[in-house]
Short mmCIF file of C-alpha atoms in Angstrom, two decimals:
data_model
loop_
_atom_site.label_atom_id
_atom_site.label_comp_id
_atom_site.label_asym_id
_atom_site.label_seq_id
_atom_site.Cartn_x
_atom_site.Cartn_y
_atom_site.Cartn_z
CA MET A 1 0.00 0.00 0.00
CA THR A 2 1.28 3.46 -0.84
CA ASN A 3 0.13 6.95 -0.01
CA ALA A 4 -0.88 9.65 -2.45
CA ASN A 5 2.78 10.58 -3.01
CA GLY A 6 3.64 7.05 -4.12
CA ARG A 7 5.76 6.11 -1.09
CA GLY A 8 5.04 3.47 1.51
CA ARG A 9 2.54 4.54 4.14
CA LEU A 10 4.63 3.86 7.24
CA ILE A 11 6.57 6.87 8.57
CA TYR A 12 9.45 6.86 11.03
CA GLY A 13 9.10 9.40 13.86
CA CYS A 14 12.48 10.69 15.07
CA MET A 15 11.41 12.09 18.45
CA GLY A 16 13.38 9.41 20.34
CA LEU A 17 16.73 10.18 18.72
CA GLY A 18 19.43 12.45 20.09
CA GLY A 19 19.67 11.55 23.78
CA PRO A 20 18.02 13.42 26.70
CA TRP A 21 15.65 16.34 26.25
CA ASP A 22 17.94 18.64 28.24
CA GLY A 23 20.73 20.77 26.87
CA THR A 24 23.45 18.14 27.14
CA SER A 25 25.35 17.46 23.95
CA TYR A 26 25.08 14.28 21.90
CA GLY A 27 27.94 11.97 21.05
CA ALA A 28 28.94 8.97 18.96
CA ALA A 29 26.46 6.67 20.72
CA GLU A 30 23.50 8.87 19.76
CA ILE A 31 24.69 9.11 16.15
CA ASP A 32 25.14 5.35 15.96
CA GLN A 33 21.64 4.85 17.39
CA ALA A 34 20.21 7.13 14.69
CA ALA A 35 22.08 5.23 11.99
CA ALA A 36 20.74 1.91 13.30
CA VAL A 37 17.11 2.99 13.37
CA ILE A 38 17.34 4.62 9.94
CA GLU A 39 18.69 1.34 8.55
CA ALA A 40 15.96 -0.65 10.31
CA ALA A 41 13.26 1.70 9.02
CA GLN A 42 14.57 1.53 5.47
CA GLY A 43 14.65 -2.24 5.84
CA ILE A 44 10.85 -2.36 6.06
CA GLY A 45 10.33 0.15 3.27
CA ILE A 46 10.03 3.41 5.23
CA GLU A 47 11.03 6.43 3.18
CA LEU A 48 9.65 9.42 5.14
CA PHE A 49 11.37 10.48 8.37
CA ASP A 50 9.46 12.84 10.65
CA HIS A 51 11.17 15.50 12.78
CA ALA A 52 10.33 18.65 14.73
CA ASP A 53 12.59 21.52 15.69
CA ILE A 54 11.87 20.91 19.39
CA TYR A 55 12.57 17.16 19.51
CA ARG A 56 15.30 16.52 22.10
CA SER A 57 16.04 20.27 22.06
CA GLY A 58 17.06 20.07 18.40
CA LYS A 59 19.33 17.06 18.87
CA SER A 60 17.03 14.67 16.99
CA GLU A 61 17.60 16.69 13.83
CA ALA A 62 21.30 17.15 14.60
CA VAL A 63 22.15 13.44 14.97
CA PHE A 64 20.12 12.66 11.87
CA GLY A 65 22.11 15.28 10.00
CA GLU A 66 25.33 13.64 11.15
CA VAL A 67 24.15 10.33 9.67
CA LEU A 68 23.27 12.04 6.40
CA VAL A 69 26.78 13.47 6.15
CA ARG A 70 28.51 10.15 6.76
CA SER A 71 26.12 8.12 4.57
CA GLN A 72 26.72 9.28 1.02
CA GLY A 73 23.60 9.16 -1.14
CA LEU A 74 21.19 8.62 1.77
CA ARG A 75 19.48 11.99 1.42
CA GLU A 76 18.43 11.15 -2.12
CA LYS A 77 16.85 7.87 -0.99
CA ILE A 78 14.60 9.33 1.72
CA GLN A 79 12.14 12.12 2.39
CA LEU A 80 12.52 14.51 5.32
CA GLN A 81 9.68 16.19 7.15
CA SER A 82 10.00 18.59 10.07
CA LYS A 83 7.73 20.84 12.13
CA CYS A 84 7.86 24.31 13.61
CA GLY A 85 5.49 26.37 15.74
CA ILE A 86 6.09 25.25 19.34
CA ARG A 87 8.44 27.15 21.66
CA LEU A 88 9.60 25.45 24.86
CA GLY A 89 11.14 27.28 27.81
CA GLU A 90 11.39 30.64 26.07
CA ARG A 91 10.36 34.16 27.06
CA GLY A 92 9.47 33.13 30.60
CA LEU A 93 6.94 30.50 29.44
CA ASP A 94 7.12 26.73 29.65
CA THR A 95 5.27 26.40 26.33
CA HIS A 96 3.76 28.72 23.78
CA TYR A 97 3.03 28.64 20.06
CA ASP A 98 4.51 30.87 17.38
CA LEU A 99 3.53 30.75 13.72
CA SER A 100 4.57 34.31 12.99
CA ARG A 101 6.36 34.95 9.71
CA GLU A 102 9.68 35.56 11.44
CA ALA A 103 9.42 32.42 13.57
CA ILE A 104 8.58 30.14 10.65
CA LEU A 105 11.52 31.41 8.61
CA GLU A 106 13.92 31.29 11.55
CA ARG A 107 12.97 27.81 12.74
CA VAL A 108 13.02 26.22 9.28
CA ASN A 109 16.46 27.63 8.56
CA GLN A 110 17.70 26.28 11.90
CA SER A 111 16.24 22.85 11.12
CA LEU A 112 17.94 22.76 7.73
CA LYS A 113 21.25 23.65 9.36
CA ARG A 114 20.93 20.87 11.96
CA LEU A 115 19.80 18.32 9.37
CA GLN A 116 22.63 19.43 7.06
CA THR A 117 20.34 19.48 4.05
CA ASP A 118 19.19 22.15 1.63
CA TYR A 119 15.47 21.39 1.76
CA LEU A 120 12.60 19.73 3.56
CA ASP A 121 10.30 17.54 1.50
CA VAL A 122 7.46 18.54 3.84
CA LEU A 123 7.12 21.27 6.48
CA LEU A 124 4.38 20.81 9.08
CA LEU A 125 3.01 23.67 11.18
CA HIS A 126 3.15 21.92 14.54
CA ARG A 127 0.27 23.36 16.58
CA PRO A 128 -2.49 25.92 16.01
CA ASP A 129 -1.34 29.37 17.12
CA PRO A 130 -4.28 31.58 18.21
CA LEU A 131 -2.21 34.65 17.24
CA MET A 132 -1.40 33.36 13.76
CA ASP A 133 -2.27 35.66 10.87
CA PRO A 134 -2.86 33.18 8.00
CA ARG A 135 -1.65 35.71 5.44
CA GLU A 136 1.60 36.13 7.34
CA ALA A 137 2.11 32.38 7.65
CA ALA A 138 1.30 31.92 3.97
CA ASP A 139 3.85 34.58 3.06
CA ALA A 140 6.57 32.78 5.05
CA VAL A 141 5.72 29.41 3.49
CA GLY A 142 5.62 30.98 0.02
CA GLN A 143 9.08 32.44 0.53
CA LEU A 144 10.52 29.13 1.72
CA MET A 145 9.04 27.35 -1.28
CA ALA A 146 10.32 29.99 -3.68
CA GLU A 147 13.80 29.56 -2.18
CA GLY A 148 13.58 25.80 -2.63
CA LYS A 149 13.85 25.15 1.11
CA VAL A 150 10.39 23.57 1.47
CA ARG A 151 8.67 21.47 -1.19
CA GLN A 152 5.29 20.75 0.42
CA LEU A 153 3.30 22.02 3.40
CA GLY A 154 1.28 20.18 6.01
CA VAL A 155 -0.07 20.77 9.49
CA SER A 156 -0.23 18.92 12.78
CA ASN A 157 -2.93 18.82 15.46
CA MET A 158 -5.32 20.97 13.43
CA SER A 159 -9.06 20.65 12.96
CA GLY A 160 -10.82 20.67 9.62
CA ALA A 161 -11.96 24.26 10.20
CA GLN A 162 -8.43 25.42 10.99
CA ILE A 163 -7.08 23.69 7.88
CA ALA A 164 -9.70 25.35 5.68
CA PHE A 165 -8.99 28.75 7.31
CA LEU A 166 -5.27 28.46 6.55
CA GLN A 167 -5.67 26.91 3.11
CA ASP A 168 -7.69 29.90 1.96
CA GLU A 169 -4.52 32.04 2.09
CA LEU A 170 -2.01 29.50 0.79
CA GLN A 171 -0.85 29.18 -2.80
CA ALA A 172 0.13 25.52 -2.30
CA PRO A 173 -2.15 22.74 -1.04
CA ILE A 174 -1.93 21.36 2.48
CA VAL A 175 -0.82 17.76 1.94
CA ALA A 176 -0.83 16.25 5.45
CA ASN A 177 -2.35 16.55 8.92
CA GLN A 178 -0.59 14.73 11.75
CA LEU A 179 -2.82 13.72 14.67
CA GLU A 180 -2.62 11.30 17.57
CA MET A 181 -4.52 8.26 16.32
CA SER A 182 -4.39 4.68 17.56
CA LEU A 183 -6.48 1.84 18.91
CA LEU A 184 -5.89 3.41 22.34
CA ARG A 185 -6.56 7.03 21.28
CA ARG A 186 -9.84 6.63 19.37
CA ASP A 187 -11.59 10.00 19.71
CA TRP A 188 -11.00 10.65 15.98
CA LEU A 189 -12.99 7.49 15.26
CA GLU A 190 -15.65 7.46 17.95
CA SER A 191 -16.74 11.03 17.25
CA THR A 192 -17.90 9.82 13.84
CA VAL A 193 -20.42 7.30 15.23
CA LEU A 194 -21.61 9.07 18.37
CA VAL A 195 -23.66 11.79 16.69
CA ASN A 196 -27.02 12.09 18.46
CA HIS A 197 -25.73 9.99 21.35
CA ALA A 198 -25.15 11.12 24.92
CA GLU A 199 -21.65 9.61 24.99
CA ASN A 200 -20.62 12.12 22.33
CA LEU A 201 -20.30 14.75 25.06
CA GLU A 202 -17.21 12.93 26.33
CA TYR A 203 -15.27 13.58 23.11
CA SER A 204 -13.75 16.88 22.05
CA PHE A 205 -12.37 15.73 18.69
CA PRO A 206 -13.73 18.15 16.05
CA HIS A 207 -16.22 16.31 13.90
CA GLY A 208 -15.56 16.58 10.17
CA THR A 209 -11.76 16.73 10.38
CA VAL A 210 -11.20 13.20 9.10
CA GLU A 211 -13.85 13.70 6.42
CA LEU A 212 -12.28 16.98 5.22
CA CYS A 213 -8.87 15.36 4.94
CA MET A 214 -10.32 12.47 2.97
CA THR A 215 -12.23 14.81 0.66
CA LYS A 216 -9.25 17.08 0.00
CA GLY A 217 -6.68 14.32 -0.35
CA ILE A 218 -4.83 15.39 2.80
CA GLU A 219 -2.75 12.54 4.21
CA LEU A 220 -3.63 11.66 7.81
CA GLN A 221 -0.43 10.84 9.68
CA ALA A 222 -0.98 9.04 12.99
CA TYR A 223 1.51 9.69 15.76
CA GLY A 224 1.33 7.46 18.83
CA SER A 225 0.15 4.70 16.49
CA LEU A 226 1.70 1.90 18.57
CA ALA A 227 -0.07 3.28 21.67
CA GLN A 228 3.25 3.64 23.54
CA GLY A 229 3.47 -0.13 23.77
CA ARG A 230 0.37 -0.53 25.93
CA TYR A 231 -0.85 -3.50 23.91
CA THR A 232 2.44 -4.95 22.75
CA GLY A 233 5.07 -4.15 25.36
CA ALA A 234 3.59 -3.31 28.77
CA THR A 235 3.50 -5.75 31.67
CA PRO A 236 0.07 -7.35 32.27
CA GLU A 237 -0.09 -5.79 35.75
CA GLY A 238 -0.13 -2.32 34.24
CA LEU A 239 -3.07 -2.88 31.88
CA SER A 240 -6.75 -2.20 32.32
CA ALA A 241 -9.22 -4.98 31.64
CA ALA A 242 -9.95 -3.57 28.18
CA GLU A 243 -6.25 -3.21 27.38
CA SER A 244 -5.57 -6.78 28.50
CA ALA A 245 -8.41 -8.10 26.33
CA THR A 246 -7.13 -6.11 23.38
CA ALA A 247 -3.57 -7.36 23.86
CA VAL A 248 -4.83 -10.97 23.90
CA MET A 249 -6.85 -10.39 20.74
CA LEU A 250 -3.85 -8.82 18.99
CA GLU A 251 -1.73 -11.84 19.90
CA ARG A 252 -4.40 -14.22 18.61
CA LEU A 253 -4.81 -12.38 15.31
CA ALA A 254 -1.06 -12.13 14.90
CA GLY A 255 -0.80 -15.90 15.29
CA GLU A 256 -3.59 -16.51 12.80
CA LYS A 257 -1.99 -14.17 10.26
CA ASP A 258 1.58 -15.38 10.91
CA THR A 259 2.78 -11.89 11.83
CA THR A 260 3.33 -9.69 14.90
CA PRO A 261 0.93 -7.84 17.23
CA GLU A 262 2.58 -4.58 16.11
CA ALA A 263 1.70 -5.27 12.49
CA VAL A 264 -1.92 -6.05 13.43
CA LEU A 265 -2.14 -2.89 15.54
CA LEU A 266 -0.92 -0.71 12.68
CA GLY A 267 -2.92 -2.68 10.13
CA TRP A 268 -6.07 -1.84 12.07
CA LEU A 269 -5.34 1.87 11.57
CA MET A 270 -4.43 1.42 7.92
CA LYS A 271 -7.65 -0.49 7.20
CA HIS A 272 -9.61 2.75 7.60
CA PRO A 273 -10.59 4.23 4.21
CA ALA A 274 -8.81 7.50 5.11
CA LYS A 275 -5.60 5.60 4.22
CA ILE A 276 -3.96 6.60 7.50
CA SER A 277 -0.15 6.63 7.57
CA PRO A 278 1.13 5.44 10.97
CA VAL A 279 4.17 7.15 12.48
CA VAL A 280 6.40 4.56 14.15
CA GLY A 281 8.50 6.11 16.91
CA THR A 282 10.26 3.24 18.67
CA THR A 283 14.06 3.33 18.71
CA ASN A 284 14.26 -0.46 19.01
CA PRO A 285 15.30 -1.85 15.60
CA ALA A 286 13.62 -5.19 16.33
CA ARG A 287 10.34 -3.50 17.11
CA ILE A 288 10.63 -1.41 13.94
CA GLY A 289 11.06 -4.69 12.04
CA ALA A 290 7.95 -6.05 13.75
CA CYS A 291 5.89 -3.45 11.88
CA ALA A 292 6.87 -4.75 8.45
CA ASP A 293 3.60 -6.59 7.64
CA ALA A 294 1.24 -3.73 8.57
CA ALA A 295 0.11 -2.98 5.02
CA SER A 296 -0.56 -6.63 4.19
CA VAL A 297 -2.52 -7.03 7.43
CA ALA A 298 -4.63 -4.00 6.50
CA ALA A 299 -5.35 -5.49 3.09
CA THR A 300 -6.55 -8.81 4.51
CA MET A 301 -8.19 -7.80 7.80
CA SER A 302 -11.90 -8.57 7.77
CA ARG A 303 -14.60 -6.13 8.82
CA ALA A 304 -15.43 -8.42 11.76
CA GLU A 305 -11.80 -8.44 12.92
CA TRP A 306 -11.57 -4.64 12.61
CA TYR A 307 -14.75 -4.07 14.60
CA GLY A 308 -13.77 -6.77 17.08
CA LEU A 309 -10.57 -4.91 17.97
CA TRP A 310 -12.50 -1.65 18.32
CA VAL A 311 -15.00 -3.27 20.70
CA ALA A 312 -12.19 -4.85 22.72
CA ALA A 313 -10.37 -1.53 23.05
CA ARG A 314 -13.56 0.26 24.11
CA GLY A 315 -14.29 -2.38 26.72
CA SER A 316 -17.94 -2.17 25.67
CA ASN A 317 -20.12 -2.54 22.60
CA ILE A 318 -20.32 0.20 20.00
CA PRO A 319 -23.56 2.17 20.45
#
């Protein structure tokens, strides 16, 4: 299975690379780790590598850039995506958002320097900024594209209404929206079936976002797709009853399909007609390899199996 751009649908998320989140420097061990996970990801057909300027205080991009320099020809074999728009520990604030023209230009140029590349295949605007002027943001993106520093634009954590608001000012189409989506985090899914149902009040996910992305051909990228290992790596004592039942069902289906629970978990996401692209963030090469069959699982998973996993994860029947 491929996405609209012709590449495989699995994405590697680089948040775990680069060492601690503090200001300590990285070394040879962190660079070697990055090289190992890049090789493992390529080994299962992953071509798109997802970054953000804030990941590990910029070190995720920096160690990746070191690997690009020492691996001749690698840049031409992969696609790079990074994000800007979140500021951490600046101006007396723990967190705030900044999609001003100056911030977009500054942060993208810094990312390119750390990654040691001339361009990003995709730039994502990381979080909605209530103070964003869409014309100003569009001007910054237009300049970056004109300079050849950014080839495509996407967003992250945005609703359908916010995407439409921004798109109205852009000259280029928004090609991706990255959201937290998994069998554990199902608000994106459950909001679609709980219309006119009291349980709908428990969900804040903006209805229509998935439908807008499908209609406009905007790729839905799912971060947290492996549910932080809750179903495939946590100890049984740490699981709820629903999580335990889901983990058992994943193991059973994996056995029946001669694959891994990770592949079934991702295949469940990819079965959705939105053609969701899971972001795999583990730094364990073996666990990256365990995701290899996700697309084939999606292609063969029955409707009953798909709904069965949803019911197990809910811990109750679907209304």
